[in-house]
Structure formats: structure tokens, C-alpha cells
Coordinates of C-alpha atoms in Angstrom, one line a residue:
Chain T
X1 CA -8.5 -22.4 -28.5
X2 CA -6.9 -19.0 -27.5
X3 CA -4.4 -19.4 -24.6
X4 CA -5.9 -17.5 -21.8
X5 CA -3.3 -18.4 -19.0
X6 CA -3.2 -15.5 -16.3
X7 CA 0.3 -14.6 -15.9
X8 CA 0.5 -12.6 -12.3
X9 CA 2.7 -9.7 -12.2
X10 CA 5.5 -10.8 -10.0
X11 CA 7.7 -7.9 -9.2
X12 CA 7.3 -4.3 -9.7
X13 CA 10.4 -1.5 -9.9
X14 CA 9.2 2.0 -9.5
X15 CA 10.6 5.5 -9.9
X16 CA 9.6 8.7 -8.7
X17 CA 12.1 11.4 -9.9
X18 CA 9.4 14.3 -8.9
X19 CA 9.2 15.5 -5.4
X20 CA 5.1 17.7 -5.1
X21 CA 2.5 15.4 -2.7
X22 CA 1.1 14.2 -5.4
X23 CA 3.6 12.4 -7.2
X24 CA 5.4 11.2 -4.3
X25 CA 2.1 9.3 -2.6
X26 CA 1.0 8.2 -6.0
X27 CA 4.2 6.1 -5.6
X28 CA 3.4 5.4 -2.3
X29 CA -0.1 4.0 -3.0
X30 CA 0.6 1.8 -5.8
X31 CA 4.2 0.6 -3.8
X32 CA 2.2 -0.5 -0.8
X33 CA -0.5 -1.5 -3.3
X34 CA 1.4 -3.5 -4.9
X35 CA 3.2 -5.1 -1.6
X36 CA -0.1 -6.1 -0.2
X37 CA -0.9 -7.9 -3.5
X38 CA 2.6 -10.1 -2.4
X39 CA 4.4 -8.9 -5.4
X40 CA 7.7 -8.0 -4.7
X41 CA 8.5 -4.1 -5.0
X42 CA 11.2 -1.7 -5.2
X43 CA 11.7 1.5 -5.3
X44 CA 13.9 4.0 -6.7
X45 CA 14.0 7.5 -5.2
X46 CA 15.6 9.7 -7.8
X47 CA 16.3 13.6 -8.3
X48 CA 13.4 15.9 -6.5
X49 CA 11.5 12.3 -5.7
X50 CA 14.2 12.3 -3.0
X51 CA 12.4 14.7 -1.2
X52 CA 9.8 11.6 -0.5
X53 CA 12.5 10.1 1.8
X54 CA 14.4 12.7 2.9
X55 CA 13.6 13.5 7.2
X56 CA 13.3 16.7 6.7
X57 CA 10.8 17.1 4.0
X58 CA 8.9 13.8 3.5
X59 CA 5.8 14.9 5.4
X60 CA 5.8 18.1 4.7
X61 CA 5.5 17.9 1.0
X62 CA 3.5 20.3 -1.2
X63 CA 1.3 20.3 -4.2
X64 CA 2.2 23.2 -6.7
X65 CA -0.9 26.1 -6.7
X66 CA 0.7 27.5 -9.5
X67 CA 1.0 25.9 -12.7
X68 CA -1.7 23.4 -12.1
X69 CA -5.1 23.5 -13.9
X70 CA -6.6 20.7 -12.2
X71 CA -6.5 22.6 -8.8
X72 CA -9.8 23.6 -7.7
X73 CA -11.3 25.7 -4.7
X74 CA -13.0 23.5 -2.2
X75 CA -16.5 24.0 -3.6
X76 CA -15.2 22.9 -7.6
X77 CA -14.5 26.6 -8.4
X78 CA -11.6 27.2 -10.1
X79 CA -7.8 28.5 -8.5
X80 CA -6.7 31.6 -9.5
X81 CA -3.3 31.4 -10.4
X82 CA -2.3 35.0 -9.3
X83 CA -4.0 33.2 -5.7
X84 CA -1.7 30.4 -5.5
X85 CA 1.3 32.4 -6.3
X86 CA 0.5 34.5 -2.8
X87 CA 3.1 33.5 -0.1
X88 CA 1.4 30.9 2.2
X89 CA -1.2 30.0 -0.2
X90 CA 0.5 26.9 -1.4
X91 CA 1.9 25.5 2.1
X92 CA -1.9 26.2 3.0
X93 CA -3.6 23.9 0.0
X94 CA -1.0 21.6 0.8
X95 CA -1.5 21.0 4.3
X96 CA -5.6 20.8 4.2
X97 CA -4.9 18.3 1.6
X98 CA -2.7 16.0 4.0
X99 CA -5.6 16.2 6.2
X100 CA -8.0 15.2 3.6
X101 CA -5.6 12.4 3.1
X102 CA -5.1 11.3 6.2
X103 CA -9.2 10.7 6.7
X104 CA -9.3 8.6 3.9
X105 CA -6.8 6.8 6.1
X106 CA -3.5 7.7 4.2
X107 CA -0.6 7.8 6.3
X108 CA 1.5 10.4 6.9
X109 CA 5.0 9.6 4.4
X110 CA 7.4 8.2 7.2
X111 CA 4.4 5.9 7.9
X112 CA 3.7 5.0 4.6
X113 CA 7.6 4.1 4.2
X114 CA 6.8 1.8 6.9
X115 CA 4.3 0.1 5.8
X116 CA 5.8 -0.7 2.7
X117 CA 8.8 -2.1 4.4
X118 CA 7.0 -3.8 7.0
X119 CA 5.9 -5.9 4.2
X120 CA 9.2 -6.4 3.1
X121 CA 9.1 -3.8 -0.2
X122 CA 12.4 -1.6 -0.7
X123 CA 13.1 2.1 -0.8
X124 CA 16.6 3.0 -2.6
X125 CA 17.8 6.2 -3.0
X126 CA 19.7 7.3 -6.2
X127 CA 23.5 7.5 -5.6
X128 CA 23.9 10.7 -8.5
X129 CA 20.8 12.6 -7.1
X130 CA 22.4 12.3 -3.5
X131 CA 25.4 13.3 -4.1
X132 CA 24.2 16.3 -6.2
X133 CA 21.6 17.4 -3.6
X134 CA 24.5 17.0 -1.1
X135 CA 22.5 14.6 1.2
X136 CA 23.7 12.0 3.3
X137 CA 22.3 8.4 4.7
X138 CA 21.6 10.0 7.9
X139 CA 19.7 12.6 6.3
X140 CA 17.4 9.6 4.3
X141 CA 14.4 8.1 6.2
X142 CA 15.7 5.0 8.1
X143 CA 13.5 2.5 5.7
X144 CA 15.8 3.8 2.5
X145 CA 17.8 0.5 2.6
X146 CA 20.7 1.6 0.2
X147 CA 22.1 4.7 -1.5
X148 CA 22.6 2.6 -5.2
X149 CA 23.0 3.6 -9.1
X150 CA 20.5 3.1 -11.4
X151 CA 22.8 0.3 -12.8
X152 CA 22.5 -1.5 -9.6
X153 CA 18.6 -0.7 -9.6
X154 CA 18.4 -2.4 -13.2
X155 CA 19.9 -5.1 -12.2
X156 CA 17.1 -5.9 -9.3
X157 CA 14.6 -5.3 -12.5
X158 CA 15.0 -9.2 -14.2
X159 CA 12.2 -11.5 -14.5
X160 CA 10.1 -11.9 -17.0
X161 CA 7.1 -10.8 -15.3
X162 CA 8.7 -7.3 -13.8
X163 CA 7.4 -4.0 -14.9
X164 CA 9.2 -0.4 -14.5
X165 CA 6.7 2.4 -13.3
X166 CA 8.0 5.8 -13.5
X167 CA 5.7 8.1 -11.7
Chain Z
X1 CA -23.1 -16.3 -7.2
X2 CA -22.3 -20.1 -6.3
X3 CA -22.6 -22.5 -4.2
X4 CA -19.8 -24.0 -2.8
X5 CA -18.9 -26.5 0.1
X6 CA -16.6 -25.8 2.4
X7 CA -16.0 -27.5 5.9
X8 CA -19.2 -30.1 5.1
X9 CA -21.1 -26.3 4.5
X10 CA -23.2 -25.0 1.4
X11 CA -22.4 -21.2 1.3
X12 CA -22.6 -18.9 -1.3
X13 CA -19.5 -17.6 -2.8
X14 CA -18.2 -14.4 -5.0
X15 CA -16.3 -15.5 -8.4
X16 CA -13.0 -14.5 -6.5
X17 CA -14.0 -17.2 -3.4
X18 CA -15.0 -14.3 -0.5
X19 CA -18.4 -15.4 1.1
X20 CA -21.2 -13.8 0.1
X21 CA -22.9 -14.0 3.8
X22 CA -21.0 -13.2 6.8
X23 CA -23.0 -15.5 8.5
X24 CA -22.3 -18.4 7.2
X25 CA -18.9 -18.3 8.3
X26 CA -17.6 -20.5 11.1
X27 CA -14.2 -21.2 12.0
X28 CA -14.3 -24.8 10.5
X29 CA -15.0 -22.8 7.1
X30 CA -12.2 -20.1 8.0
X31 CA -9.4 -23.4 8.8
X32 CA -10.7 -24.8 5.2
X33 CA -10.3 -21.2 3.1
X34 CA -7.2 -21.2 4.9
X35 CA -5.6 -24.5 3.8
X36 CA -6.5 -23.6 0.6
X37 CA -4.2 -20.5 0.8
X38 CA -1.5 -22.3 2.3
X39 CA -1.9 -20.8 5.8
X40 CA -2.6 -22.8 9.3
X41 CA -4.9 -20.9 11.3
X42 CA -3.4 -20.0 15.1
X43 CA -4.8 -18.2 17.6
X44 CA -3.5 -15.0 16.8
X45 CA -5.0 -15.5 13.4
X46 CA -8.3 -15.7 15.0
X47 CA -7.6 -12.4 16.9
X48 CA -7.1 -10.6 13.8
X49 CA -10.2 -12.6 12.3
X50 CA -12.4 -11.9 14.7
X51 CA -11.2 -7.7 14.7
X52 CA -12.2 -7.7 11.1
X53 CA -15.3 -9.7 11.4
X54 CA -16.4 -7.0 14.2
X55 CA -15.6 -4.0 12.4
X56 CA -17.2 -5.0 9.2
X57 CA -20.6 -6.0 11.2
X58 CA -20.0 -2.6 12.2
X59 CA -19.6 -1.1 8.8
X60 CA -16.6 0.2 9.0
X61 CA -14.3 -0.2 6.4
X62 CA -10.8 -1.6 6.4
X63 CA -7.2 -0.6 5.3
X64 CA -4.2 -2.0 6.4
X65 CA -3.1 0.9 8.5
X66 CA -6.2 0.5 11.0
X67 CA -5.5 -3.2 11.5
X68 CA -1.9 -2.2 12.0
X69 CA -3.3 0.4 14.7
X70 CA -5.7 -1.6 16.2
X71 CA -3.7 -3.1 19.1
X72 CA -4.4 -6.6 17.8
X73 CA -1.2 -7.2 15.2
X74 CA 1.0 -4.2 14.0
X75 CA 1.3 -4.1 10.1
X76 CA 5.2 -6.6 10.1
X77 CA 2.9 -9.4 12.0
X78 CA 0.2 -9.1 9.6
X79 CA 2.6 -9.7 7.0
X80 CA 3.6 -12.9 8.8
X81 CA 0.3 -14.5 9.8
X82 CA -1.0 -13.7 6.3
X83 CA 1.9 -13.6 3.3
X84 CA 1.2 -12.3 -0.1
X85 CA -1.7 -10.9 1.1
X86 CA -2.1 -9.4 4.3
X87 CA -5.6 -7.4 4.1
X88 CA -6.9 -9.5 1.1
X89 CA -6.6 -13.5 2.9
X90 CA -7.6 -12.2 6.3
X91 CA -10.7 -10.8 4.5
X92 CA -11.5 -14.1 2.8
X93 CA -10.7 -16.8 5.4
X94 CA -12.8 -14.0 7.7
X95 CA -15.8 -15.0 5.5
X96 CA -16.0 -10.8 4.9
X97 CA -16.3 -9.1 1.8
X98 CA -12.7 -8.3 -0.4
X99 CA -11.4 -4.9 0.6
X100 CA -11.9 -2.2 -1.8
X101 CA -9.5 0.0 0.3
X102 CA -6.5 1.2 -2.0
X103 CA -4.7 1.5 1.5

């Protein structure tokens, strides 16, 4: 007979290198996702991603208006391009869909950070993409647990049933 | 659907263990799910148990965040009372559906 045996994830090790509302909450989502399933999760914060962990722009992030054909009117109309590129358009589209979010009960990003930690997942933050974006710990949120290499994050990767997500 | 006894109970149970019926829950059921899942009930666990039973009969649905805002447990005690699975056990020893709440 075919083996069968279920063979439960056991740790996840996630990426996000891209920094637009979208990317960095579908991280968030499948992080916390993942954490209230008890597997054990990390997180790796890298290049614009950083700006999911960074004070001063975590929950203010945007979705891009230009650039991106799935974005539709409210309605299901298509988005002018040449309309998104207007100033204020995009900080507009990003902030009603943060409110959208948040009634579907999606938490602001500082919150969602704190969720995830609160169930003992961890947030790192990429030691190259720091330095280069000339940030400091005290600039990170206060769940980002350590500034570390992607060496270092590798390392926290072993075990047979671990997967890498890069988002 | 089956039938499955728990606590000297018949009740009807999904393929994943969750009771089908709310109302044949009890807390001698709720003690017995969770033994099963390694967890010994306290009183605080019943606070949170009873929360989620009222807000389902309600027909509200849950995510972790409004248990964690509810007043009952914040989100780190939730952990604690229910490890590995903090909406997901509560939901089942509750005798409530699974959540189907990404968050």
C-alpha cells in the first residue's frame, strides 16, 4: 500500500524583500497564519520589505496606482494609469484600502507585528539592507528581535520539514 | 458526519473533530476535547470558552485579534492557555465550528 503518512509543516522562514501594502501583509497574513497553526515562524525583512518594520512607515504603506493592472475603480471599472500617476491619488487608494482591511479585521502593521510575536513568531531585519538604507534598531519596530545576515537567517532554516517563502 | 462519544455523550462530529451542534456541548465534553489536545481546562479557559460560544450564537465571526480585544485574554495569554493553536483548540474544545478567519 502507498504510504500516506501526513508529515506537518513544522517551521516556516519567510522573506519579504518588497515594501507596497500588498506584499508586506501578504507576509503578515501567512506569518501569523502560520503561528496560529503552532508552526514555528520567522521572518526576514530584507531591502524595501524593511519598510514593513520600520516606525515610520509600517502603517502607512502604499499600493502602487501605476504600474498595476489588477487595480480597479471601486465599482470593477478599470484604473487609468494617467489617474494614478496624479499626486495624491495613490496615498488616497492606499489609505481606503487600509480601511477596507481593517473591517475585515486586519490589523494595522505594528499590530499585526504583535500578534505574530505574541505567539512567539520572529521578525529579523536584514543587516546589508539596514546598513544601506542607513537605519538603525531604534528606527525598527520594537518586535524586530535582531538586525542579522542572511547567513545567520539560513542557519535558523534546518529541519527537514522547513519551507523558505519569499513573498 | 459521525457519531462519536465524548464525556459518556453521543454527538455528532466534523471529519476534523469540531462538533457539529453547539448544543451538545457541555463542559464535561469541553474537559474531554481538551485532554485529547493535551490542555487542562482552568477557569480562565472557560472565560475565553464561554466568549466564543456567545459570539458565535450571535453570529459573529471570529479572528484572533477580536478575542485579543475583547477584555477576556489579550492575544500572549491566548497563546498560553491554548499552544499551537490559539483560535483553532478554543474553537473545538468550545464545541463551535473551526474558524475560517485567515486572521
Amino acid at each position: 500500500m502507498e504510504n500516506r503518512e501526513k508529515k506537518p509543516l513544522e517551521k516556516v522562514c519567510m522573506i519579504c524583500a518588497k515594501g507596497s501594502l500588498e506584499d508586506v501583509y501578504a507576509t503578515l497574513v501567512m506569518a501569523n497564519g502560520a503561528v496560529m497553526e503552532g508552526i514555528e515562524t520567522k521572518v526576514f525583512f530584507t531591502f524595501f520589505g524593511l519598510d514593513g518594520i520600520t516606525k515610520k512607515t509600517m502603517n502607512h504603506l502604499h499600493t502602487a496606482t501605476t504600474g498595476n493592472p489588477a487595480m480597479r475603480m471601486p465599482g470593477g471599472l478599470p484604473f487609468p494609469t494617467m489617474l494614478g500617476g496624479l499626486p495624491g491619488v495613490e496615498t488616497a487608494v492606499s489609505s481606503m484600502m487600509r480601511k477596507q482591511m481593517e473591517e475585515l479585521d486586519m490589523p494595522p502593521v505594528d499590530e499585526f507585528l504583535e500578534m505574530i510575536t505574541a505567539g512567539g513568531g520572529e521578525i529579523f531585519a536584514c543587516k546589508l539592507a539596514v546598513d544601506m538604507f542607513k537605519l538603525k534598531k531604534e528606527d525598527l519596530s520594537d518586535e524586530v528581535s535582531d538586525i542579522i545576515t542572511i547567513g545567520q537567517f539560513y542557519e535558523m532554516c534546518d529541519g527537514d520539514r522547513t519551507q523558505i517563502i519569499f513573498t | 458526519m459521525a457519531v462519536k462519544t465524548i464525556a459518556n455523550a453521543q454527538v455528532e462530529v466534523t471529519e476534523d473533530g469540531y462538533l457539529e451542534d453547539m448544543n451538545q456541548w457541555n463542559e464535561d465534553i469541553a474537559k474531554e476535547i481538551a485532554k485529547e489536545l493535551g490542555i487542562e481546562l482552568t477557569e480562565k479557559h472557560f472565560e475565553v470558552i464561554n466568549y466564543l460560544r456567545e459570539k458565535t450564537k450571535a453570529g459573529e465571526g471570529l479572528t484572533i485579534r477580536k478575542v485579543g480585544k475583547s477584555g477576556v485574554v489579550d492575544i500572549k495569554e491566548l497563546y498560553k492557555l491554548f499552544p499551537k493553536g490559539p483560535l483553532k483548540f478554543s474553537s473545538k474544545i468550545a464545541g463551535i465550528p473551526k474558524p475560517t478567519s485567515c486572521v
